[in-house]
């Protein structure tokens, strides 16, 4: 079965046909590990629960930096009875 790689934000993605998802026992939202083996892209289900560290490992550090708006919000005085 053929599929195409398409631009997806600053990355690229492809659609996995429903028949392949079903045969592989995968569902929407499942986590996959991506590897290149001998020039082939291999997607494998991630076993077990993902930790926050796992989720952040693939995030570019630049995307994790606080913006000026973030800092302004964090430094703002409370406006009521917040804890």
Coordinates of N, CA and C in Angstrom, one line a residue:
X1 N 0.8 -1.2 0.0 CA 0.0 0.0 0.0 C 0.9 1.2 0.0
X2 N 0.6 2.2 -0.8 CA 1.4 3.4 -1.0 C 0.8 4.6 -0.2
X3 N 1.6 5.4 0.3 CA 1.2 6.7 1.0 C 2.2 7.7 0.7
X4 N 1.9 9.0 0.9 CA 2.8 10.1 0.6 C 3.2 10.8 1.8
X5 N 4.4 11.4 1.8 CA 4.9 12.2 2.9 C 4.4 13.6 2.6
X6 N 3.8 14.3 3.6 CA 3.3 15.6 3.4 C 3.8 16.5 4.5
X7 N 3.9 17.8 4.2 CA 4.4 18.8 5.2 C 3.3 18.9 6.3
X8 N 3.8 19.0 7.5 CA 2.9 19.0 8.7 C 3.6 20.0 9.6
X9 N 3.2 21.3 9.6 CA 3.9 22.3 10.4 C 5.3 22.4 9.9
X10 N 6.3 22.3 10.9 CA 7.7 22.3 10.6 C 8.2 20.9 10.4
X11 N 7.4 19.9 10.4 CA 7.8 18.5 10.2 C 7.1 17.9 9.0
X12 N 7.1 16.6 8.9 CA 6.5 15.9 7.8 C 5.7 14.8 8.4
X13 N 4.7 14.3 7.7 CA 3.9 13.2 8.2 C 3.3 12.4 7.0
X14 N 2.7 11.3 7.4 CA 2.0 10.5 6.4 C 0.8 9.9 7.0
X15 N -0.1 9.5 6.2 CA -1.4 8.9 6.7 C -1.2 7.4 6.6
X16 N -1.5 6.7 7.7 CA -1.5 5.3 7.8 C -2.9 4.8 7.5
X17 N -3.1 4.0 6.4 CA -4.4 3.6 6.1 C -5.0 2.7 7.2
X18 N -6.4 2.8 7.3 CA -7.1 2.0 8.4 C -6.8 0.5 8.4
X19 N -6.7 0.0 7.2 CA -6.4 -1.5 7.1 C -5.1 -1.8 7.7
X20 N -4.1 -1.0 7.6 CA -2.7 -1.2 8.2 C -2.8 -1.1 9.7
X21 N -3.5 0.0 10.1 CA -3.7 0.2 11.6 C -4.4 -1.1 12.2
X22 N -5.4 -1.6 11.6 CA -6.1 -2.7 12.1 C -5.2 -4.0 12.1
X23 N -4.5 -4.2 11.0 CA -3.7 -5.4 11.0 C -2.5 -5.3 12.0
X24 N -2.0 -4.1 12.3 CA -1.0 -3.9 13.3 C -1.5 -3.8 14.7
X25 N -2.8 -3.8 14.8 CA -3.4 -3.7 16.2 C -3.2 -2.3 16.8
X26 N -3.1 -1.3 15.9 CA -2.9 0.1 16.4 C -4.2 0.9 16.4
X27 N -4.3 1.9 17.2 CA -5.4 2.8 17.3 C -5.0 4.2 17.3
X28 N -5.9 5.1 16.9 CA -5.6 6.6 16.9 C -5.1 6.9 18.3
X29 N -4.0 7.7 18.4 CA -3.5 8.1 19.7 C -2.4 7.2 20.3
X30 N -2.2 6.0 19.7 CA -1.1 5.1 20.1 C 0.3 5.8 19.9
X31 N 1.2 5.6 20.8 CA 2.5 6.1 20.7 C 3.4 5.2 19.8
X32 N 4.2 5.7 19.0 CA 5.1 4.9 18.1 C 6.5 5.3 18.3
X33 N 7.4 4.4 18.2 CA 8.8 4.6 18.1 C 9.2 4.6 16.7
X34 N 10.0 5.7 16.2 CA 10.4 5.7 14.8 C 11.9 5.5 14.8
X35 N 12.3 4.6 13.9 CA 13.7 4.3 13.7 C 14.0 4.2 12.2
X36 N 15.3 4.4 11.8 CA 15.7 4.1 10.4 C 16.6 2.9 10.5
X37 N 16.3 1.8 9.8 CA 17.1 0.6 9.8 C 17.4 0.3 8.4
X38 N 18.6 0.3 8.0 CA 19.1 0.0 6.6 C 18.3 0.8 5.6
X39 N 18.1 2.1 5.9 CA 17.4 3.0 5.0 C 15.9 2.9 4.9
X40 N 15.3 2.1 5.8 CA 13.9 2.0 5.9 C 13.4 2.6 7.2
X41 N 12.2 3.3 7.1 CA 11.6 3.8 8.3 C 10.8 2.8 8.9
X42 N 11.0 2.5 10.2 CA 10.3 1.5 11.0 C 9.6 2.1 12.1
X43 N 8.2 1.9 12.1 CA 7.4 2.4 13.2 C 7.0 1.3 14.1
X44 N 7.2 1.4 15.4 CA 6.9 0.3 16.3 C 6.1 0.8 17.5
X45 N 5.1 0.1 17.9 CA 4.3 0.6 19.1 C 5.3 0.7 20.3
X46 N 5.0 1.7 21.1 CA 5.8 1.9 22.3 C 5.1 1.1 23.4
X47 N 5.9 0.3 24.1 CA 5.4 -0.6 25.1 C 5.2 0.2 26.4
X48 N 4.1 0.0 27.1 CA 3.9 0.7 28.4 C 3.6 2.1 28.3
X49 N 3.4 2.7 29.5 CA 3.1 4.1 29.6 C 4.3 5.0 29.3
X50 N 4.0 6.2 28.7 CA 5.0 7.2 28.4 C 5.2 8.1 29.6
X51 N 6.4 8.4 30.0 CA 6.7 9.4 31.0 C 6.7 10.8 30.4
X52 N 6.7 11.8 31.3 CA 6.9 13.2 30.8 C 8.2 13.3 30.1
X53 N 9.2 12.6 30.6 CA 10.6 12.7 30.0 C 10.5 12.1 28.6
X54 N 9.8 11.0 28.4 CA 9.6 10.4 27.1 C 9.0 11.4 26.1
X55 N 7.9 12.0 26.6 CA 7.1 12.9 25.7 C 8.0 14.2 25.4
X56 N 8.8 14.7 26.3 CA 9.6 15.9 26.0 C 10.8 15.6 25.2
X57 N 11.3 14.3 25.2 CA 12.5 13.9 24.6 C 12.6 14.3 23.1
X58 N 11.5 14.2 22.4 CA 11.4 14.6 21.0 C 11.1 16.0 20.7
X59 N 10.9 16.8 21.8 CA 10.5 18.2 21.6 C 11.8 19.1 21.4
X60 N 11.8 19.9 20.4 CA 12.9 20.8 20.3 C 13.0 21.8 21.5
X61 N 14.2 21.9 22.0 CA 14.4 22.8 23.2 C 13.9 24.2 23.0
X62 N 14.0 24.7 21.8 CA 13.5 26.1 21.5 C 12.0 26.2 21.8
X63 N 11.3 25.1 21.6 CA 9.8 25.1 21.8 C 9.4 25.1 23.3
X64 N 10.4 24.8 24.1 CA 10.1 24.7 25.6 C 10.5 26.0 26.3
X65 N 11.1 27.0 25.6 CA 11.5 28.2 26.3 C 10.3 29.1 26.6
X66 N 10.3 29.8 27.7 CA 9.2 30.7 28.1 C 9.3 31.9 27.2
X67 N 8.1 32.3 26.7 CA 8.0 33.6 26.0 C 7.8 34.7 26.9
X68 N 7.9 35.9 26.4 CA 7.7 37.1 27.2 C 6.3 37.1 27.8
X69 N 5.3 36.7 27.0 CA 3.9 36.6 27.5 C 3.8 35.5 28.7
X70 N 4.5 34.4 28.6 CA 4.6 33.4 29.6 C 5.1 34.0 30.9
X71 N 6.3 34.7 30.8 CA 6.9 35.3 32.0 C 6.0 36.4 32.6
X72 N 5.3 37.2 31.8 CA 4.4 38.2 32.3 C 3.3 37.6 33.1
X73 N 2.7 36.5 32.5 CA 1.6 35.8 33.2 C 2.1 35.2 34.5
X74 N 3.3 34.6 34.5 CA 3.8 34.0 35.7 C 4.2 35.0 36.8
X75 N 4.6 36.2 36.4 CA 5.0 37.2 37.3 C 3.8 38.1 37.8
X76 N 2.7 38.0 37.2 CA 1.5 38.8 37.5 C 1.1 38.6 38.9
X77 N 0.6 39.6 39.6 CA 0.1 39.5 41.0 C -1.3 38.7 40.9
X78 N -1.6 38.1 42.0 CA -2.9 37.4 42.0 C -4.0 38.4 42.0
X79 N -5.1 38.0 41.4 CA -6.2 39.0 41.2 C -7.4 38.6 42.1
X80 N -7.2 37.7 43.0 CA -8.4 37.3 43.8 C -7.9 36.4 44.9
X81 N -8.6 35.2 45.1 CA -8.2 34.3 46.2 C -7.6 33.1 45.7
X82 N -6.7 33.2 44.7 CA -5.9 32.1 44.2 C -5.1 31.5 45.3
X83 N -4.8 30.2 45.1 CA -3.9 29.5 46.1 C -2.5 29.8 45.8

